[in-house]
mmCIF file of C-alpha atoms and ligand atoms in Angstrom:
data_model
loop_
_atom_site.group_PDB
_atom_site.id
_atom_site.type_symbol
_atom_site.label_atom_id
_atom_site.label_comp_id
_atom_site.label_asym_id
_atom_site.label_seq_id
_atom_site.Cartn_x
_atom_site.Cartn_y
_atom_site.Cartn_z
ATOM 1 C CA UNK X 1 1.472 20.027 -18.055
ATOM 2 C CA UNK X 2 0.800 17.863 -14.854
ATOM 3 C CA UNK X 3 1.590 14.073 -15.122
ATOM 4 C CA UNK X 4 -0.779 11.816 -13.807
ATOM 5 C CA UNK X 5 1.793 10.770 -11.191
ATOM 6 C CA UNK X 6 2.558 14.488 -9.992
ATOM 7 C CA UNK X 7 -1.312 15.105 -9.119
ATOM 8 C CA UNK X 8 -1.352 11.550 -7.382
ATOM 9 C CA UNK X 9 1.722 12.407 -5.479
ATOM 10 C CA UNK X 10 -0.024 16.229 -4.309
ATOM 11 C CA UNK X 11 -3.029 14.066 -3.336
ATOM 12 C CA UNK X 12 -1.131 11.352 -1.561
ATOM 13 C CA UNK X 13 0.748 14.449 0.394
ATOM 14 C CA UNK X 14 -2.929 15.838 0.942
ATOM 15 C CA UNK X 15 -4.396 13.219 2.224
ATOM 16 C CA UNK X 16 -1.678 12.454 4.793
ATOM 17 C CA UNK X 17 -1.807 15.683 6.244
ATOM 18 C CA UNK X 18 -5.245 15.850 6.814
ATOM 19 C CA UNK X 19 -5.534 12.188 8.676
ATOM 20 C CA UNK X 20 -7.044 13.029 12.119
ATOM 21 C CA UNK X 21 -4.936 10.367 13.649
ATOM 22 C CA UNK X 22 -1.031 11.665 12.430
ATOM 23 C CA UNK X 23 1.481 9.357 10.685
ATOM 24 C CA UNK X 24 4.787 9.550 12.916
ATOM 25 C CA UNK X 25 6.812 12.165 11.887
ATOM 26 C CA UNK X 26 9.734 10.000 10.813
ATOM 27 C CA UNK X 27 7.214 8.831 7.816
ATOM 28 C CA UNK X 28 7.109 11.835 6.413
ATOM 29 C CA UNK X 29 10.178 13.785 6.503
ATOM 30 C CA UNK X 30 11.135 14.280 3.017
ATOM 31 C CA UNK X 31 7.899 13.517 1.638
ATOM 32 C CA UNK X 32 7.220 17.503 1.062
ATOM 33 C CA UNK X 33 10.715 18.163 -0.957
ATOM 34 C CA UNK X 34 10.454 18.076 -4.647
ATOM 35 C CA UNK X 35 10.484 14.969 -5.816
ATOM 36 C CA UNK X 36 12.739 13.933 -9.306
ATOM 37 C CA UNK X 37 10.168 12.208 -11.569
ATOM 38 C CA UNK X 38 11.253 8.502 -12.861
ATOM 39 C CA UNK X 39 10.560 7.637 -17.038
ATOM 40 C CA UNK X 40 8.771 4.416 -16.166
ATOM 41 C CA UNK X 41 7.248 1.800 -18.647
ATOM 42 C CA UNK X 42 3.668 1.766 -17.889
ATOM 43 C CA UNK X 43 2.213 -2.147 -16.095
ATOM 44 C CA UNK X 44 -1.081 -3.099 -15.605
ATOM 45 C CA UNK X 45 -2.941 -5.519 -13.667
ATOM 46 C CA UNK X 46 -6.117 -7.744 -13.459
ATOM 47 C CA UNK X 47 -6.466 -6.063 -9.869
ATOM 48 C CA UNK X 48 -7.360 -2.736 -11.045
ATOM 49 C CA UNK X 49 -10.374 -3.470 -12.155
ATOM 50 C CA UNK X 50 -11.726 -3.621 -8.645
ATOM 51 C CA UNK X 51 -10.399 0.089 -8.158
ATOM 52 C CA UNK X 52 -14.635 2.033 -9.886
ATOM 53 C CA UNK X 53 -16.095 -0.944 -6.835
ATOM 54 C CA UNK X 54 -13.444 0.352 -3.897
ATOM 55 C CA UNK X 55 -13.971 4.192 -5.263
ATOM 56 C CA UNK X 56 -17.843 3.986 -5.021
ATOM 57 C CA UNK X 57 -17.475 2.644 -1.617
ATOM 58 C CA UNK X 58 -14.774 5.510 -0.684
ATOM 59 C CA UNK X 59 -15.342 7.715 2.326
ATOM 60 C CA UNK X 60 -15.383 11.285 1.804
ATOM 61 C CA UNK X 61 -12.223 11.385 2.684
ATOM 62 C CA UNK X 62 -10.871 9.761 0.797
ATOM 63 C CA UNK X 63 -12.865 9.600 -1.817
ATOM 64 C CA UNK X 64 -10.549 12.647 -4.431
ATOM 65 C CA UNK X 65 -7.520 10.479 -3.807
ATOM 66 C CA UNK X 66 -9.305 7.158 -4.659
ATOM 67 C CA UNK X 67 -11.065 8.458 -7.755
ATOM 68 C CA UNK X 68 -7.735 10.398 -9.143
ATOM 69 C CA UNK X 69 -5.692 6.688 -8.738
ATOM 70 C CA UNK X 70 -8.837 4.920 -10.514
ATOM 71 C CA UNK X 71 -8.769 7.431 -13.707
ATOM 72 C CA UNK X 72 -5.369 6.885 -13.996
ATOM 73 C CA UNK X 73 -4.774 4.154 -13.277
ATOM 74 C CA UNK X 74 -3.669 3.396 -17.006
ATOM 75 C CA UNK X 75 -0.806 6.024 -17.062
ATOM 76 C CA UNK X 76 0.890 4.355 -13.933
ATOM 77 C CA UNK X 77 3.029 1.484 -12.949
ATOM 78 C CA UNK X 78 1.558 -1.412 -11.013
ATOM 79 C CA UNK X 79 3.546 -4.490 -9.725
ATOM 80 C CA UNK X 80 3.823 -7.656 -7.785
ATOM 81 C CA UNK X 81 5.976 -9.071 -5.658
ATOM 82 C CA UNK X 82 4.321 -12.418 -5.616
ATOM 83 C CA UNK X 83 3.877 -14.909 -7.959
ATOM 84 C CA UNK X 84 1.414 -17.576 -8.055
ATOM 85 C CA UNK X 85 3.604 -20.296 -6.650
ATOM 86 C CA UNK X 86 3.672 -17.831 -3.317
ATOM 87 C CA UNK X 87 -0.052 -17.994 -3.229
ATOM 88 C CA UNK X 88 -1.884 -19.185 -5.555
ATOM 89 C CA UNK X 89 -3.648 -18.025 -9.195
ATOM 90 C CA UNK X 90 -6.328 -16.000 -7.113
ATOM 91 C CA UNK X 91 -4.114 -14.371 -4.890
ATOM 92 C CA UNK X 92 -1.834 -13.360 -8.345
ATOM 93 C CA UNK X 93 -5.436 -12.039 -9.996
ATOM 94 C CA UNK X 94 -6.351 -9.892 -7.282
ATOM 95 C CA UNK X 95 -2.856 -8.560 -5.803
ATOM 96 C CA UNK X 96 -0.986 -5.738 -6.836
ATOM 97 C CA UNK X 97 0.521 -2.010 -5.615
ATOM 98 C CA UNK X 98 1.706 1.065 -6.772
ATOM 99 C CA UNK X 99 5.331 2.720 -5.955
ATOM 100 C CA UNK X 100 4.620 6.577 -6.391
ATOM 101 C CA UNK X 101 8.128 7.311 -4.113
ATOM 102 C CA UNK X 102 10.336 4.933 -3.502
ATOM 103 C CA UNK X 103 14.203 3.279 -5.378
ATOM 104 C CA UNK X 104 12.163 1.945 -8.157
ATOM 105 C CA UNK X 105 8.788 4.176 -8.929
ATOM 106 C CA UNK X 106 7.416 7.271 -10.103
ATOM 107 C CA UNK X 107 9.116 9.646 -7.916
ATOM 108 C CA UNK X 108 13.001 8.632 -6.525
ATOM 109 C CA UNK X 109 13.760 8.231 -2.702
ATOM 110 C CA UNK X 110 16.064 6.498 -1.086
ATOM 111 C CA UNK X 111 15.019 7.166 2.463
ATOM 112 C CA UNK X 112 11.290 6.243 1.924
ATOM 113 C CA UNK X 113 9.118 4.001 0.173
ATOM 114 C CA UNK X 114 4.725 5.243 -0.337
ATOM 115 C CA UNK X 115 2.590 4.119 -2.578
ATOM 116 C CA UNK X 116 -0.755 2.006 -2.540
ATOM 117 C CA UNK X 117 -2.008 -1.698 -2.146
ATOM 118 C CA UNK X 118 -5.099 -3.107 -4.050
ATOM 119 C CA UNK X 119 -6.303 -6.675 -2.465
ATOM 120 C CA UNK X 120 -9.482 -8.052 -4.044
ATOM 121 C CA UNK X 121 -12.476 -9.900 -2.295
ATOM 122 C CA UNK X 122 -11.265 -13.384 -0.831
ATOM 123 C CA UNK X 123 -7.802 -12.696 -0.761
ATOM 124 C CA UNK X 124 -5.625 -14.464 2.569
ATOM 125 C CA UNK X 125 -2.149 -12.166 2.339
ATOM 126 C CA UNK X 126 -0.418 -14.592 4.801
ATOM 127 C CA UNK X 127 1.938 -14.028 7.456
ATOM 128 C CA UNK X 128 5.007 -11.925 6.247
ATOM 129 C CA UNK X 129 7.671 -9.562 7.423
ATOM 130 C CA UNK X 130 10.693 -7.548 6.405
ATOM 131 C CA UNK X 131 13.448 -5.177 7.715
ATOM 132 C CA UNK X 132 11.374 -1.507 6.536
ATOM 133 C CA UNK X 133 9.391 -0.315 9.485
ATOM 134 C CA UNK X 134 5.566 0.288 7.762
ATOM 135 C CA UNK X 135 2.368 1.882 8.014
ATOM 136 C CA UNK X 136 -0.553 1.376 6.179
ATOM 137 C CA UNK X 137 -4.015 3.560 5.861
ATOM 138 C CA UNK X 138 -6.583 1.814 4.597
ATOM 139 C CA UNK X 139 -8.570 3.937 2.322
ATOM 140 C CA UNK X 140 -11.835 2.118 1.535
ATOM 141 C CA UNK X 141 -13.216 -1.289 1.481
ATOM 142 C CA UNK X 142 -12.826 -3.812 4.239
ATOM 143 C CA UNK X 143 -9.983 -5.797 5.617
ATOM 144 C CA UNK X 144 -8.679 -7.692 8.787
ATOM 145 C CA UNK X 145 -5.322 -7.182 9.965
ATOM 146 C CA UNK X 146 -3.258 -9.451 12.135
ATOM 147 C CA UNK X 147 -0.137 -7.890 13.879
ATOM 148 C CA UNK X 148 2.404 -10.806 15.287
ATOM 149 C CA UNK X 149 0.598 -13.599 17.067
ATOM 150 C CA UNK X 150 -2.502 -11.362 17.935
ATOM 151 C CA UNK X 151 -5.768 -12.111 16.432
ATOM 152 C CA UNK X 152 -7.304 -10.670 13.033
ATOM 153 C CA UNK X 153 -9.078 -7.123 13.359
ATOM 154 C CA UNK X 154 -11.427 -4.918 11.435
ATOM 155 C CA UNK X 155 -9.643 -1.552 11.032
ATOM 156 C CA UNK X 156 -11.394 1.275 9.607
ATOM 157 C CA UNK X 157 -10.316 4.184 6.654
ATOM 158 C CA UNK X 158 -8.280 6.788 7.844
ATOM 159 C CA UNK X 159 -6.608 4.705 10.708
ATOM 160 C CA UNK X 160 -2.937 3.892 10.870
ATOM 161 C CA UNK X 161 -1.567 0.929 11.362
ATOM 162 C CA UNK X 162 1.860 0.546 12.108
ATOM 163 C CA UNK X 163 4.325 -2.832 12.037
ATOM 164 C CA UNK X 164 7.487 -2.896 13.870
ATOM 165 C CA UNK X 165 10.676 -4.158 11.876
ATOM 166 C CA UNK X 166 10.407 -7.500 11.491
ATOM 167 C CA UNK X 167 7.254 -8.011 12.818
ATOM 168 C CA UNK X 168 4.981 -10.464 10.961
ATOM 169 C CA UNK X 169 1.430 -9.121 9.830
ATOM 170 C CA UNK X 170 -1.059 -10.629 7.657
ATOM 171 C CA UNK X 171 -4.602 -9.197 5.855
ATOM 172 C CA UNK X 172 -7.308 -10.767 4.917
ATOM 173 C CA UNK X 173 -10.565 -9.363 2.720
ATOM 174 C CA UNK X 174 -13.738 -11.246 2.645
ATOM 175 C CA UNK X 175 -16.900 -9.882 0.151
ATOM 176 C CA UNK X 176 -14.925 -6.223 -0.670
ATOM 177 C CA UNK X 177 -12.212 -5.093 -2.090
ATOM 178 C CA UNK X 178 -9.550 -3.346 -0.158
ATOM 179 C CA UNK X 179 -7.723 -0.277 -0.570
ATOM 180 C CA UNK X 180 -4.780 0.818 1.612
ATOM 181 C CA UNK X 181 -1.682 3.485 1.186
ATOM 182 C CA UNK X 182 1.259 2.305 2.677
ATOM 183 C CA UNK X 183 4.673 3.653 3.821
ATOM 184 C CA UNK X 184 7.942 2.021 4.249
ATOM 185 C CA UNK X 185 11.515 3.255 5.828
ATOM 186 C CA UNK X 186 14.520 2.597 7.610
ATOM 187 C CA UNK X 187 15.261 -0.633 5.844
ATOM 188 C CA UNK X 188 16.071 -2.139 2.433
ATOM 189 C CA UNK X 189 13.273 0.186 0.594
ATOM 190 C CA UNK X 190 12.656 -3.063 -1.945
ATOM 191 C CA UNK X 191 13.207 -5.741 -0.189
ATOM 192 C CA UNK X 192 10.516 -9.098 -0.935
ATOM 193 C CA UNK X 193 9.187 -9.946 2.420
ATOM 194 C CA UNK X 194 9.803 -12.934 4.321
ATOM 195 C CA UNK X 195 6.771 -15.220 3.777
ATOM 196 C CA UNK X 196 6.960 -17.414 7.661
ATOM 197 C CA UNK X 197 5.856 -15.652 11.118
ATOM 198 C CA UNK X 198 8.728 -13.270 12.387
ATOM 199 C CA UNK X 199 10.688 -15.127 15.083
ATOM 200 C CA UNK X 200 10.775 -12.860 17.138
ATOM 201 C CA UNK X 201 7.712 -10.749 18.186
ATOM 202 C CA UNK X 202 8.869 -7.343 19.223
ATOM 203 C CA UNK X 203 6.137 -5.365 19.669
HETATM 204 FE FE1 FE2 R 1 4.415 -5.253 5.163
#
């Protein structure tokens, strides 16, 4: 029988390969190997309750992914980083992601971390960086981004958006939810970010 993570993970591959704009390469080596499956101890989170509102907004794009996370999203393992001394209670309530590859979730990997990002409406995820290059997609819903010192920008599902190691990003939602898959290598695949504006801005 097919775990809930295994069809997430075929969709997750899916989806990536159909982006019109392509994910460097260096994301996705490794990502179509078979995958050994981690026993996990299912988490929830107040956050997922905004996952029926970002899948009725979802373009058809990605719109299979979106509604295959949202029906499972009971048979999966959700975290934080965060706690609400970082950012406050609403930020805690309307915050969380999903590991599906990575050192600690559903599928092991020690070169690459993937999974997905749920921020709620009126959420201000404040500057941050860390070691890992990244991309994100977002999926559906609306966000602004904010890439070193530059100003905050609309960016659209199905675009990738890349940060630099150690460059400091931020997000912010205002009256939707957002939705965004995100990818992580060539650094400490767990590492908590830095919460400050990088030093340097390399990019
Ligand atoms: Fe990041």
């Amino acid at each position: 029988m097919t775990t809930a993570p295994e069809r997430l993970l075929q969709a997750f591959r899916q989806y990536l390969g159909a982006l019109s704009e392509p994910v460097p390469s260096r994301f996705l080596e490794g990502l179509g190997e078979p995958m050994q499956a981690r026993d996990l101890a299912l988490r929830t989170l107040d956050c997922l309750a905004h996952l029926d509102r970002i899948a009725a907004s979802a373009p058809p794009e990605s719109h299979g992914l979106i509604r295959l996370l949202a029906d499972h999203r009971d048979q999966l393992v959700w975290g934080q980083t965060y706690t609400a001394a970082d950012f406050g209670q609403h930020f805690i309530d309307n915050y969380g992601w999903l590991e599906l590859i990575g050192t600690r979730g559903h599928f092991e990997s020690e070169e690459i971390a993937a999974g997905f990002l749920i921020l709620g409406p009126g959420v201000h995820y404040p500057d941050h960086h860390h070691a890992a290059e990244e991309i994100y997609v977002p999926l559906a819903g609306e966000a602004e981004w904010r890439k070193g010192n530059g100003s905050f920008l609309r960016w659209q599902p199905g675009e990738v958006i890349h940060h630099p190691s150690n460059v400091s990003h931020a997000m912010r939602t205002g009256s939707e939810p957002l939705l965004a898959l995100y990818l992580w290598r060539g650094g400490p695949l767990a590492q908590r970010s830095v919460i400050a504006p990088a030093e340097t801005e390399a990019f």
